[in-house]
Amino acid sequence: MELDDRPLLSGLGFCLRAGDLVQVCGANGSGKTTLMRALAGLVPLADGEVLWRGRRVQRQWSRFRAELLFIGHRLGLKTGLTAEENLRLVAGVKAPVVARDWRQCLLAVGLGAAARMPVWQLSAGQQRRVALAQLAVSPATLWLLDEPFTALDPQAVAWVEAQLQRHLLAGGVAVVTSHQPLSAHLGARQLELNVQDVD
Amino acid sequence: MIASAAVDGFDPWSQNMQFDSFSTWLQMGGHGGYVFAAYGIAFAVLVYQGLAPLRKRRALRRRLMASLEGER
Amino acid sequence: MGLVPLAGLICRREWLLAVRSPAQVLNPLVFFVLVIAMFPLGISPAPEVLARIAGGVIWVAALLAVLLSLESLFREDRDEGVLEQLLVSPHPLPFVVLVKVLVYALLVGGPLVLMSPVLGLMLSLPPATYGTLVAALLLGMPTLFLLGSVGAALTVGLRRGGLLLVLLVLPLYVPVLVFATAAVDAAQLGMPVRGHLALLGALLALMLVVAPVAAAGALRVTSEE
Amino acid sequence: MGWLATWYHRWASPPWFYQMSGRWTRGLMGLALPLLCVGTLWGLAFAPADYQQGNSFRIIYIHVPAAMVAQSGYILMASAGLVGLVWRLKVADVVLRNCAPIGAAMTFLALATGSIWGKPTWGAWWVWDARITSMLVLLMLYLGVMGLGSAFRNEQAAGRASAILALVGVVNIPIIKYSVEWWYSLHQPATFRLTEKPAMPVEMWAPLLVMVLGFYAFFGAVLLARSRVDLLDRERRSRWVRSLVAEHAI
């Protein structure tokens, strides 16, 4: 994979079966985020393939994206809207869920009262909780979570790991980038990225 | 249209010179200034564009040689 | 999720945001009125002079107001990551862009169109031409937003993309400006205007197809940075 | 037809393009310079003057070729962009990015010679003639592509963004030209127009043809020469460029 004519990631390959979880770790600048964006189809690969259910993603964009949930550094929340409106109108594009369920998600993630405040008034941790609340109802099979635990307190981290476990047991797959180790019972495979020697 | 016209006796080499002397050529019936200004600008633009690749190549060669030395 | 509910969702979202922070919608309108007020000051308050240039002045001002508002069409979505979510969603991106641009055109363009007869009055444009003026704006304004959305999509990732956006889009506005101003001038002379409006409609039809596809392609390209 | 396909595919591979374009550049430049010299002399000295405009008519031998190259340059740029977008070819991106500066220079040349030509003909340096106005818009389109191309840090994104803009531009060029022609005829009574001349006799358009061929050959040579160097820059980390640098063959 190239970034501005400079090889960033090369000689990388892994396969995910139902219920697999891969944790991508590596120093800053080793290309973790670029890898996640490439898996999500946002960044083109110089060469090499991303296959989904055995077929190239370029052949089945809408089917692949229907089964994909991608949460990057930027949370994908409209700060002018309230938490509940965000889930209903922004995340709701992917998972058409009844409004009542969104409120349940927000309660589950500990944002009862804050649900009606515009997102820009919430703290970074709360905003990330709003973005991650959709994990509870997301129908996606492939979860791509880029540094999901930043700014989260231990209680929220535990909740996210519970959702991850539920997702894996249901046969889903996930790729997570994080510096902090995931708890052992998730059985995450480690994928180490080292910084390319930049000439 | 071009092909047919070319046949009826037009001989490019027998064109006669339009001006009888060098000075009348420069004057061009009062329009010399405009004509030569236009041709001058054209010459400048064409030369500048023509040399651009050479300038870019020289700059690139310096950069590549420098990085080559850097590696050694 | 079907396309119509998706469109409804996007409209609801844009409407809520516009209501919550009306500045984004009203700034272009204030700019529109201000620019037009400059012309009598700059040229002359004499009614016959103003009437002569009114059509062109209103259209140039509307064109600049649209250009001003285009910067924020995708900027906020990109900064908040919502654009990324759109790129990753299974729905056809050109359709999403089309709905978003048309809603934006309605929210920002609508007030401009409603305001134009008043400004026509200020520039002593004969009242008989207001119908044509509004018709030309209704047909031309969406084209300006559609063409502009391509420029906005191309420059959304750039730090100081605003000026570049104007350079990219203004040449593409020439046909709309020419036909629309001609329509208003023809109306002033009492000549038939249906031909001019038909040309504006043709431009709109073309841009309804070309612009969203180009803008969607541009959004995918600029998100690769 | 097999060799044509392979010939075409070879052009897509950077090392081959670098080699082939070297030969083509020398060939085209070898063609362009004599054509331009002969055409200039012929146009300036041997071609008959126009009975109405007198000798200022001789500016046509630069104005028309420059305008033609400028317009077909934009169309070439848009098609290179299309090839670059569809097949993601680095060579096409490089050709697109190097097409814009030359095209802009030719458009500027057409504008400058057009306005100089207008002075003796209509007594004004700048005339809102339909052709000159669309040249002005074309120049803006070129500057837009150049500005956009240089605004991106990532070369690939710059190439594809410029390609999209060039394609949108090329779709709009006929519309812009039509609307400017239409606008011109609306506001301007049908006086003598710079472009619409009575059918020229052979003695007049023969040098014009030579100059047009000269301009196109020159445009091709400079475009390929610039693209070669830019391609070397873009591929400076690849093996074939490193070996070229090692052999001091650049």
XYZ file of C-alpha atoms in Angstrom:
746
model
C 0.000 0.000 0.000
C 1.397 3.329 -1.016
C 0.949 6.746 0.515
C 2.072 9.541 -1.808
C 4.370 7.256 -3.876
C 5.997 5.973 -0.677
C 5.413 2.321 0.306
C 3.671 2.479 3.708
C 2.546 -1.094 4.258
C 3.825 -4.091 2.339
C 3.850 -7.847 2.723
C 0.712 -7.801 4.889
C -2.006 -10.409 4.793
C -4.438 -11.965 7.213
C -7.699 -13.867 7.057
C -10.754 -13.542 9.308
C -13.253 -16.307 9.918
C -16.554 -15.994 11.725
C -15.962 -15.006 15.339
C -12.374 -13.794 14.789
C -11.035 -10.619 16.361
C -7.719 -9.040 15.259
C -6.048 -6.344 17.297
C -3.730 -4.174 15.190
C -0.981 -2.571 17.210
C 2.131 -0.671 16.231
C 3.954 2.539 16.932
C 2.501 5.826 15.787
C 2.941 6.378 12.073
C 3.129 2.651 11.336
C 0.010 2.975 9.197
C -2.665 1.534 11.537
C -5.287 4.105 10.550
C -4.390 3.881 6.872
C -4.803 0.088 7.069
C -8.240 0.473 8.655
C -9.320 3.009 6.032
C -8.027 0.700 3.298
C -10.027 -2.223 4.689
C -13.098 0.033 4.711
C -12.457 0.846 1.045
C -11.729 4.521 1.668
C -8.120 4.331 0.499
C -7.104 2.467 -2.698
C -4.454 -0.245 -2.496
C -1.406 0.118 -4.756
C -1.502 -3.666 -5.196
C -2.995 -6.571 -3.279
C -6.661 -7.313 -2.632
C -9.321 -6.964 0.035
C -11.697 -9.933 -0.234
C -15.081 -10.157 1.458
C -16.742 -13.575 1.557
C -14.149 -14.695 -1.010
C -14.899 -12.038 -3.594
C -13.062 -8.789 -4.287
C -14.721 -5.834 -2.566
C -14.496 -3.782 -5.765
C -17.038 -6.205 -7.269
C -19.608 -5.933 -4.483
C -19.301 -2.482 -2.968
C -22.884 -2.064 -1.766
C -23.148 -5.599 -0.308
C -19.779 -5.201 1.441
C -20.633 -1.796 2.829
C -24.056 -2.956 3.999
C -22.271 -5.406 6.305
C -19.584 -2.941 7.439
C -19.454 -0.692 10.503
C -16.493 1.704 10.499
C -15.768 4.078 13.377
C -12.614 6.132 12.836
C -10.865 8.864 14.760
C -13.584 11.274 13.676
C -16.780 9.937 15.214
C -19.235 10.740 12.442
C -21.584 12.736 14.669
C -23.225 16.021 13.723
C -22.322 18.208 16.706
C -25.326 20.454 16.085
C -27.763 17.603 16.707
C -28.586 15.882 19.988
C -27.206 12.401 20.733
C -30.513 10.721 19.972
C -31.006 12.659 16.716
C -27.507 11.704 15.690
C -28.178 8.014 16.158
C -31.546 8.225 14.430
C -30.529 10.461 11.511
C -26.823 9.733 11.002
C -26.077 6.212 12.277
C -29.661 5.303 11.404
C -28.650 5.325 7.726
C -27.095 1.899 8.324
C -29.313 0.377 11.007
C -32.947 1.457 10.619
C -33.948 1.000 14.244
C -37.010 2.251 16.127
C -36.393 5.442 18.148
C -37.162 3.610 21.366
C -34.164 1.308 20.791
C -31.823 4.253 20.320
C -32.849 5.594 23.724
C -32.177 2.129 25.193
C -28.685 2.149 23.629
C -27.934 5.551 25.079
C -29.145 4.449 28.506
C -27.046 1.275 28.232
C -23.964 3.331 27.467
C -24.707 5.616 30.404
C -25.985 8.716 28.609
C -29.551 9.000 29.917
C -29.880 12.730 30.577
C -27.212 13.805 28.093
C -29.208 12.265 25.236
C -31.179 15.458 24.663
C -28.229 17.877 24.743
C -26.542 18.856 21.468
C -23.418 16.741 21.035
C -21.033 19.723 21.099
C -21.907 20.236 24.748
C -20.769 16.677 25.649
C -17.231 15.740 26.699
C -14.948 13.786 24.358
C -15.623 10.607 26.308
C -19.366 11.112 26.148
C -19.238 11.871 22.431
C -17.343 8.632 21.812
C -19.942 6.781 23.900
C -22.665 8.199 21.627
C -20.783 6.954 18.557
C -20.195 3.535 20.137
C -23.810 3.228 21.321
C -24.707 1.943 17.851
C -22.627 -1.188 18.560
C -25.559 -2.480 20.610
C -27.929 -2.603 17.593
C -25.620 -2.585 14.581
C -26.505 -5.377 12.114
C -23.017 -5.157 10.533
C -20.974 -8.354 10.311
C -17.581 -6.628 10.033
C -16.640 -4.086 12.674
C -13.652 -1.809 11.965
C -12.986 0.175 15.135
C -10.020 2.591 15.043
C -8.798 3.372 18.576
C -12.281 2.878 20.078
C -11.124 3.194 23.677
C -9.604 6.683 23.514
C -11.051 9.003 26.229
C -13.248 6.182 27.607
C -13.395 5.384 31.330
C -12.969 1.718 32.440
C -16.725 1.238 32.771
C -17.311 2.271 29.137
C -14.356 0.117 27.992
C -15.956 -2.892 29.705
C -19.268 -2.149 27.956
C -17.575 -1.955 24.528
C -15.736 -5.238 25.158
C -19.053 -6.856 26.132
C -20.581 -5.694 22.831
C -17.522 -7.033 21.008
C -17.907 -10.424 22.676
C -21.646 -10.553 21.845
C -20.787 -9.651 18.234
C -18.080 -12.339 17.951
C -20.268 -15.035 19.504
C -22.962 -14.139 16.989
C -20.424 -15.013 14.249
C -19.285 -11.476 13.437
C -15.687 -10.399 12.804
C -13.854 -7.324 14.016
C -10.569 -5.504 13.513
C -9.651 -3.155 16.329
C -6.652 -0.871 16.611
C -5.660 0.049 20.139
C -2.594 0.590 22.260
C -4.120 -0.903 25.411
C -4.355 -4.715 25.446
C -7.849 -6.222 25.005
C -9.027 -8.502 27.800
C -7.937 -12.130 27.265
C -11.413 -13.740 27.078
C -11.953 -12.066 23.685
C -9.157 -14.187 22.187
C -7.801 -11.438 19.960
C -5.041 -12.245 17.459
C -2.238 -9.668 17.509
C -1.068 -8.035 14.255
C 2.153 -6.055 14.708
C 2.871 -3.233 12.216
C 6.435 -1.874 12.182
C 7.382 1.500 10.740
C 8.650 1.203 7.146
C 12.239 2.418 6.679
C 11.521 5.772 5.126
C 14.388 6.672 2.777
C -11.454 21.022 -49.740
C -7.759 21.396 -49.007
C -6.765 18.539 -51.307
C -8.715 19.815 -54.274
C -7.478 23.397 -53.942
C -3.866 22.235 -53.756
C -4.109 20.683 -57.178
C -5.010 23.705 -59.282
C -1.474 24.917 -59.950
C -0.521 26.239 -56.503
C 3.248 25.959 -56.181
C 4.461 26.829 -52.658
C 8.015 27.534 -53.819
C 7.076 30.137 -56.395
C 5.576 32.564 -53.818
C 7.012 35.979 -54.486
C 8.294 38.186 -51.735
C 5.549 40.665 -50.703
C 7.874 43.459 -49.705
C 10.457 45.073 -51.939
C 12.909 46.072 -49.197
C 13.792 45.170 -45.639
C 12.558 48.516 -44.283
C 9.123 48.183 -45.940
C 8.960 44.680 -44.448
C 9.559 46.163 -41.010
C 6.953 48.869 -41.603
C 4.378 46.447 -42.985
C 2.217 49.360 -43.989
C 2.052 50.747 -40.466
C 1.068 47.420 -38.842
C 4.643 46.236 -38.343
C 4.624 47.164 -34.663
C 1.580 45.040 -33.921
C 2.663 42.086 -36.032
C 6.178 41.914 -34.643
C 4.901 42.472 -31.100
C 2.586 39.494 -31.517
C 5.350 37.349 -33.005
C 7.705 38.508 -30.277
C 5.302 37.386 -27.539
C 4.791 34.106 -29.393
C 8.558 33.573 -29.603
C 8.950 34.313 -25.892
C 6.128 31.958 -24.856
C 7.333 29.143 -27.115
C 10.962 29.448 -25.963
C 9.925 29.562 -22.298
C 7.709 26.487 -22.683
C 10.349 24.752 -24.788
C 13.004 25.178 -22.117
C 10.724 24.283 -19.185
C 11.430 20.544 -19.452
C 15.185 21.177 -19.444
C 14.928 23.341 -16.335
C 12.799 20.712 -14.566
C 15.251 17.970 -15.608
C 18.272 19.858 -14.283
C 16.555 20.490 -10.940
C 15.498 16.840 -10.703
C 18.997 15.608 -11.559
C 20.456 17.723 -8.748
C 17.897 16.350 -6.297
C 18.352 12.724 -7.343
C 22.153 12.974 -7.309
C 22.003 14.536 -3.868
C 19.808 11.746 -2.538
C 22.150 9.213 -4.185
C 25.142 10.767 -2.359
C 23.066 10.820 0.813
C 22.492 7.069 0.576
C 26.150 6.190 0.039
C -33.300 1.154 3.693
C -34.916 2.469 0.541
C -33.788 5.598 -1.258
C -36.865 7.661 -0.406
C -36.630 7.120 3.362
C -32.912 7.822 3.072
C -33.693 11.088 1.324
C -36.206 11.893 4.023
C -33.581 11.220 6.665
C -31.054 13.536 5.013
C -33.646 16.282 4.572
C -34.677 15.996 8.217
C -31.035 16.199 9.290
C -30.213 19.244 7.144
C -33.433 20.971 8.164
C -32.714 20.516 11.902
C -29.177 21.809 11.483
C -30.343 24.838 9.487
C -32.980 25.672 12.092
C -30.467 25.246 14.929
C -27.823 27.509 13.352
C -29.580 29.826 10.881
C -26.434 31.892 10.333
C -25.259 29.423 7.714
C -28.448 30.073 5.748
C -28.871 33.804 6.376
C -25.285 34.905 5.705
C -25.613 34.428 1.944
C -28.906 36.355 2.001
C -27.355 39.314 3.855
C -24.405 39.190 1.458
C -26.823 39.145 -1.493
C -28.627 42.293 -0.329
C -25.413 44.079 0.635
C -23.685 43.453 -2.699
C -26.733 44.720 -4.567
C -26.885 47.830 -2.384
C -23.308 48.629 -3.444
C -24.211 49.073 -7.108
C -26.411 52.169 -6.843
C -23.722 53.653 -4.557
C -20.986 52.678 -6.955
C -22.639 53.474 -10.270
C -25.601 55.835 -9.959
C -29.004 55.953 -8.276
C -30.706 57.101 -11.506
C -33.588 54.666 -12.166
C -32.990 54.333 -15.905
C -29.310 53.473 -15.334
C -30.183 50.965 -12.600
C -32.971 49.392 -14.625
C -30.517 48.842 -17.466
C -28.084 46.849 -15.277
C -30.575 45.386 -12.757
C -30.841 41.872 -14.248
C -27.073 41.450 -14.475
C -26.442 42.909 -11.013
C -29.002 40.661 -9.294
C -27.651 37.584 -11.036
C -23.974 38.350 -10.357
C -24.839 39.013 -6.705
C -26.844 35.770 -6.476
C -23.980 33.885 -8.110
C -21.455 35.282 -5.618
C -23.791 34.557 -2.677
C -24.048 30.936 -3.794
C -20.260 30.724 -4.135
C -19.908 32.094 -0.621
C -22.200 29.442 0.832
C -20.635 26.499 -1.036
C -17.569 26.387 1.183
C -19.565 24.974 4.068
C -21.500 22.444 1.993
C -19.188 19.518 2.779
C -16.692 21.178 5.139
C -18.564 20.472 8.385
C -19.482 16.919 7.386
C -15.870 16.160 6.582
C -14.504 17.606 9.804
C -17.005 15.660 11.889
C -16.453 12.384 10.033
C -20.023 12.227 8.731
C -18.661 12.385 5.174
C -16.592 9.271 5.914
C -19.726 7.501 7.085
C -21.457 8.448 3.815
C -18.534 7.022 1.826
C -18.799 3.797 3.792
C -22.601 3.510 3.536
C -24.051 1.084 0.961
C -26.290 3.740 -0.567
C -25.284 5.231 -3.942
C -23.145 8.275 -3.127
C -24.313 10.348 -6.137
C -27.910 10.068 -4.888
C -26.921 11.111 -1.366
C -24.941 14.069 -2.763
C -27.860 15.058 -5.013
C -30.324 15.093 -2.103
C -27.904 16.979 0.115
C -27.197 19.608 -2.556
C -30.873 20.092 -3.445
C -31.809 20.514 0.230
C -28.953 22.970 0.625
C -30.102 24.789 -2.514
C -33.598 25.019 -1.048
C -32.397 26.248 2.344
C -29.845 28.784 1.042
C -31.227 29.482 -2.427
C -34.853 29.762 -1.362
C -34.481 32.999 0.617
C -32.441 34.504 -2.230
C -35.191 33.772 -4.732
C -37.912 35.118 -2.443
C -35.842 38.251 -1.832
C -35.100 38.944 -5.501
C -38.336 40.852 -6.382
C -37.663 43.226 -3.488
C -34.176 43.814 -4.825
C -35.639 44.236 -8.303
C -37.734 47.002 -6.808
C -34.638 48.598 -5.270
C -32.954 48.576 -8.678
C -36.098 50.015 -10.311
C -36.602 46.897 -12.373
C -40.050 47.130 -14.017
C -42.519 44.958 -12.025
C -43.578 43.143 -15.193
C -40.211 41.365 -15.215
C -40.385 39.992 -11.653
C -42.054 36.837 -12.907
C -39.215 36.149 -15.325
C -36.601 37.080 -12.736
C -37.994 34.591 -10.213
C -38.483 31.923 -12.903
C -34.880 32.346 -14.089
C -33.638 32.128 -10.486
C -35.715 29.029 -9.787
C -34.250 27.334 -12.869
C -30.717 28.713 -12.581
C -30.085 28.596 -8.838
C -30.085 24.782 -8.488
C -27.650 24.604 -11.422
C -25.326 26.966 -9.573
C -25.467 24.760 -6.485
C -24.995 21.551 -8.471
C -21.978 22.904 -10.383
C -20.651 24.417 -7.177
C -20.998 21.131 -5.298
C -18.358 19.635 -7.621
C -15.982 22.474 -6.779
C -16.827 22.155 -3.080
C -16.185 18.403 -3.163
C -12.830 18.923 -4.901
C -11.613 21.530 -2.420
C -13.183 20.196 0.795
C -9.955 18.644 2.018
C -7.794 21.693 1.422
C -6.866 24.104 4.164
C -7.510 27.326 2.231
C -9.762 25.871 -0.416
C -12.249 28.770 -0.459
C -10.524 30.949 -3.058
C -9.619 27.956 -5.217
C -13.275 26.897 -5.132
C -14.263 30.233 -6.722
C -11.591 29.891 -9.418
C -12.767 26.387 -10.272
C -16.481 27.090 -10.354
C -16.875 30.632 -11.706
C -15.940 29.766 -15.331
C -18.563 27.012 -15.260
C -21.199 29.591 -14.243
C -20.812 31.596 -17.485
C -23.637 29.873 -19.431
C -26.114 30.183 -16.537
C -25.275 33.875 -16.101
C -25.566 34.561 -19.836
C -28.934 32.874 -20.337
C -30.477 34.118 -17.097
C -29.499 37.762 -17.594
C -30.655 37.548 -21.211
C -34.036 36.284 -19.963
C -34.464 39.275 -17.651
C -33.328 41.733 -20.338
C -35.738 40.176 -22.856
C -38.564 40.473 -20.319
C -37.705 44.142 -19.838
C -38.011 44.700 -23.596
C -41.246 42.764 -23.678
C -39.726 40.067 -25.875
C -40.586 36.371 -25.399
C -38.471 34.705 -22.660
C -39.525 31.084 -23.085
C -36.410 30.322 -25.157
C -34.026 31.577 -22.494
C -35.837 29.741 -19.706
C -35.821 26.564 -21.810
C -32.034 26.834 -22.140
C -31.741 27.312 -18.372
C -33.932 24.262 -17.867
C -31.749 22.233 -20.235
C -28.640 23.251 -18.277
C -30.356 22.250 -15.049
C -31.349 18.865 -16.469
C -27.766 18.210 -17.608
C -26.248 19.249 -14.309
C -28.754 17.189 -12.302
C -27.081 14.150 -13.884
C -23.447 15.188 -14.330
C -22.771 17.113 -11.127
C -23.718 14.532 -8.459
C -21.654 11.823 -10.178
C -18.653 14.159 -10.461
C -19.061 15.409 -6.896
C -19.357 11.861 -5.553
C -16.191 10.890 -7.436
C -14.466 13.981 -6.063
C -15.499 13.167 -2.494
C -14.072 9.669 -2.829
C -10.830 11.052 -4.240
C -10.321 13.793 -1.672
C -10.989 11.400 1.183
C -7.959 9.347 0.170
C -5.576 11.923 1.659
C -4.531 -6.106 -33.835
C -2.497 -7.727 -31.089
C 0.555 -5.503 -31.563
C -1.573 -2.361 -31.218
C -2.889 -3.553 -27.857
C 0.586 -4.408 -26.588
C 1.934 -1.138 -27.974
C -0.808 0.688 -26.081
C -0.223 -1.263 -22.864
C 3.513 -0.612 -23.043
C 2.864 3.106 -22.941
C 1.176 2.540 -19.558
C 4.317 1.189 -17.948
C 6.497 4.029 -16.628
C 9.945 2.739 -17.702
C 8.697 1.999 -21.202
C 6.904 5.373 -21.392
C 10.120 7.109 -20.347
C 12.068 5.388 -23.094
C 9.464 5.753 -25.843
C 8.668 9.368 -25.051
C 12.361 10.207 -25.345
C 12.397 9.151 -28.986
C 9.021 10.784 -29.685
C 10.145 14.069 -28.098
C 13.230 14.296 -30.277
C 11.212 13.333 -33.355
C 8.404 15.824 -32.726
C 10.777 18.657 -31.858
C 12.769 17.873 -34.981
C 9.504 18.247 -36.897
C 8.211 21.299 -35.014
C 11.168 23.671 -35.295
C 11.561 23.606 -39.101
C 7.765 23.813 -39.538
C 7.569 26.844 -37.267
C 10.505 28.582 -38.942
C 9.196 27.990 -42.459
C 5.647 28.926 -41.442
C 6.730 32.140 -39.739
C 8.844 33.302 -42.653
C 6.167 32.341 -45.114
C 3.434 34.069 -43.134
C 5.453 37.194 -42.441
C 7.024 37.743 -45.808
C 5.588 35.687 -48.593
C 1.864 35.386 -47.854
C -0.284 38.137 -49.375
C -1.718 40.758 -47.027
C -5.483 40.869 -46.402
C -7.189 43.420 -48.646
C -9.320 44.730 -45.755
C -7.033 44.438 -42.735
C -3.695 44.905 -44.441
C -0.647 43.324 -42.856
C -2.070 43.002 -39.322
C -3.797 39.945 -40.775
C -0.442 38.135 -40.481
C -1.075 37.738 -36.746
C -3.544 35.018 -37.739
C -0.574 32.682 -38.259
C -0.026 32.617 -34.492
C -3.473 33.428 -33.119
C -5.356 30.578 -34.816
C -2.787 27.799 -34.198
C -2.424 28.842 -30.544
C -6.202 28.864 -30.072
C -6.572 25.463 -31.748
C -3.803 23.901 -29.669
C -5.264 25.455 -26.511
C -8.681 23.907 -27.085
C -7.479 20.489 -28.217
C -4.982 20.582 -25.337
C -7.873 20.750 -22.876
C -9.632 17.868 -24.609
C -6.390 15.837 -24.531
C -6.037 16.693 -20.834
C -9.598 15.539 -20.103
C -9.101 12.257 -21.974
C -5.813 11.643 -20.124
C -7.803 12.288 -16.960
C -10.477 9.796 -17.989
C -7.830 7.126 -18.715
C -6.150 7.946 -15.415
C -9.415 7.683 -13.457
C -10.709 4.512 -15.074
C -7.463 2.504 -15.197
C -5.655 4.337 -12.335
C -2.553 4.867 -14.523
C 0.227 6.988 -13.052
C 1.428 7.845 -16.565
C -1.989 9.290 -17.470
C -1.999 11.391 -14.278
C 1.460 12.730 -15.112
C 0.452 13.609 -18.692
C -2.679 15.343 -17.399
C -0.758 17.445 -14.882
C 1.828 18.492 -17.469
C -0.746 19.295 -20.119
C -2.221 22.183 -18.138
C 0.778 24.569 -18.062
C 1.386 24.341 -21.811
C -2.330 24.642 -22.567
C -2.564 27.698 -20.347
C 0.474 29.223 -22.086
C -1.108 28.626 -25.500
C -4.421 30.116 -24.338
C -2.586 33.160 -22.999
C -0.764 33.434 -26.336
C -4.070 33.257 -28.221
C -5.505 35.966 -25.948
C -2.455 38.243 -26.282
C -2.238 37.922 -30.070
C -6.029 38.317 -30.342
C -6.040 41.569 -28.419
C -3.000 42.888 -30.336
C -4.794 41.993 -33.551
C -7.904 43.834 -32.330
C -6.048 47.146 -31.920
C -5.433 47.893 -35.635
C -8.683 46.204 -36.652
C -11.101 47.803 -34.176
C -8.952 50.421 -32.494
C -9.207 48.815 -29.022
C -6.794 46.583 -27.154
C -9.522 44.474 -25.551
C -12.618 43.575 -27.527
C -15.332 41.329 -26.068
C -15.315 39.261 -29.243
C -16.952 35.867 -28.785
C -13.797 33.940 -29.594
C -11.536 35.969 -27.328
C -14.039 35.798 -24.457
C -14.262 32.007 -24.635
C -10.462 31.933 -24.743
C -10.509 33.936 -21.504
C -12.875 31.401 -19.877
C -10.712 28.548 -21.184
C -7.697 30.186 -19.541
C -9.619 30.278 -16.248
C -10.442 26.575 -16.617
C -6.761 25.784 -17.200
C -5.695 27.863 -14.183
C -8.337 26.050 -12.141
C -6.891 22.648 -13.056
C -3.350 23.848 -12.342
C -4.385 25.438 -9.040
C -6.278 22.345 -7.909
C -3.441 20.016 -8.945
C -0.875 21.869 -6.887
C -3.134 22.230 -3.825
C -2.924 18.561 -2.801
C -0.047 17.099 -0.807
C -0.838 13.574 -2.000
C 0.129 13.258 -5.682
C -2.402 10.540 -6.425
C -5.292 12.538 -5.005
C -4.044 15.591 -6.941
C -4.050 13.598 -10.182
C -7.537 12.230 -9.725
C -9.019 15.532 -8.529
C -7.574 17.356 -11.547
C -8.941 14.581 -13.770
C -12.463 15.048 -12.402
C -12.253 18.824 -12.815
C -10.906 18.451 -16.374
C -13.782 16.097 -17.250
C -16.409 18.443 -15.805
C -14.678 21.271 -17.664
C -14.644 19.469 -20.990
C -18.374 18.743 -20.663
C -18.966 22.458 -20.133
C -16.641 23.819 -22.838
C -19.110 23.444 -25.740
C -21.877 24.923 -23.569
C -19.684 27.875 -22.608
C -18.621 28.441 -26.208
C -22.243 28.307 -27.397
C -23.463 30.635 -24.663
C -20.654 33.158 -25.340
C -21.297 33.038 -29.117
C -25.003 33.490 -28.438
C -24.332 36.296 -25.969
C -22.031 37.990 -28.487
C -24.569 37.846 -31.275
C -27.229 39.172 -28.869
C -25.337 42.295 -27.868
C -23.191 42.918 -30.933
C -24.623 43.782 -34.374
C -23.058 41.432 -36.907
C -19.953 43.486 -37.709
C -16.797 42.001 -39.159
C -15.852 39.184 -36.840
C -12.274 38.151 -36.157
C -13.015 34.510 -36.800
C -15.447 34.400 -39.718
C -13.284 35.287 -42.715
C -14.272 34.893 -46.352
C -12.826 31.656 -47.780
C -9.049 32.282 -47.796
C -7.138 31.759 -50.986
C -4.550 28.982 -50.998
C -1.645 31.388 -50.623
C -3.066 32.485 -47.291
C -4.054 29.228 -45.598
C -1.054 27.175 -46.764
C 1.311 28.893 -44.272
C -1.473 28.682 -41.700
C -1.575 24.893 -42.132
C 2.210 24.730 -41.740
C 2.032 26.811 -38.568
C -0.817 24.718 -37.122
C 1.160 21.495 -37.717
C 4.222 23.172 -36.222
C 2.299 24.248 -33.109
C 0.814 20.758 -32.588
C 4.226 19.087 -33.029
C 5.750 21.589 -30.597
C 2.938 21.003 -28.092
C 3.406 17.217 -28.309
C 7.174 17.452 -27.921
C 7.057 19.748 -24.893
C 4.239 17.745 -23.272
C 6.170 14.482 -23.586
C 9.406 16.111 -22.439
C 7.764 17.564 -19.327
C 5.909 14.339 -18.578
C 9.102 12.272 -18.775
C 10.832 14.392 -16.164
C 7.745 14.477 -13.940
C 7.439 10.700 -14.210
C 11.050 10.303 -13.100
C 10.243 12.473 -10.120
C 7.109 10.512 -9.263
C 8.989 7.180 -9.607
C 12.238 8.250 -7.946
C 12.020 5.384 -5.454
C 11.531 2.686 -8.069
C 14.329 0.411 -9.217
C 14.422 1.592 -12.818
C 14.927 5.226 -11.803
C 17.556 4.333 -9.222
C 19.503 2.400 -11.841
C 19.225 5.342 -14.242
C 20.523 7.693 -11.577
C 23.323 5.258 -10.700
C 24.453 5.195 -14.337
C 24.218 9.010 -14.432
C 21.895 8.422 -17.402
C 19.451 11.170 -16.581
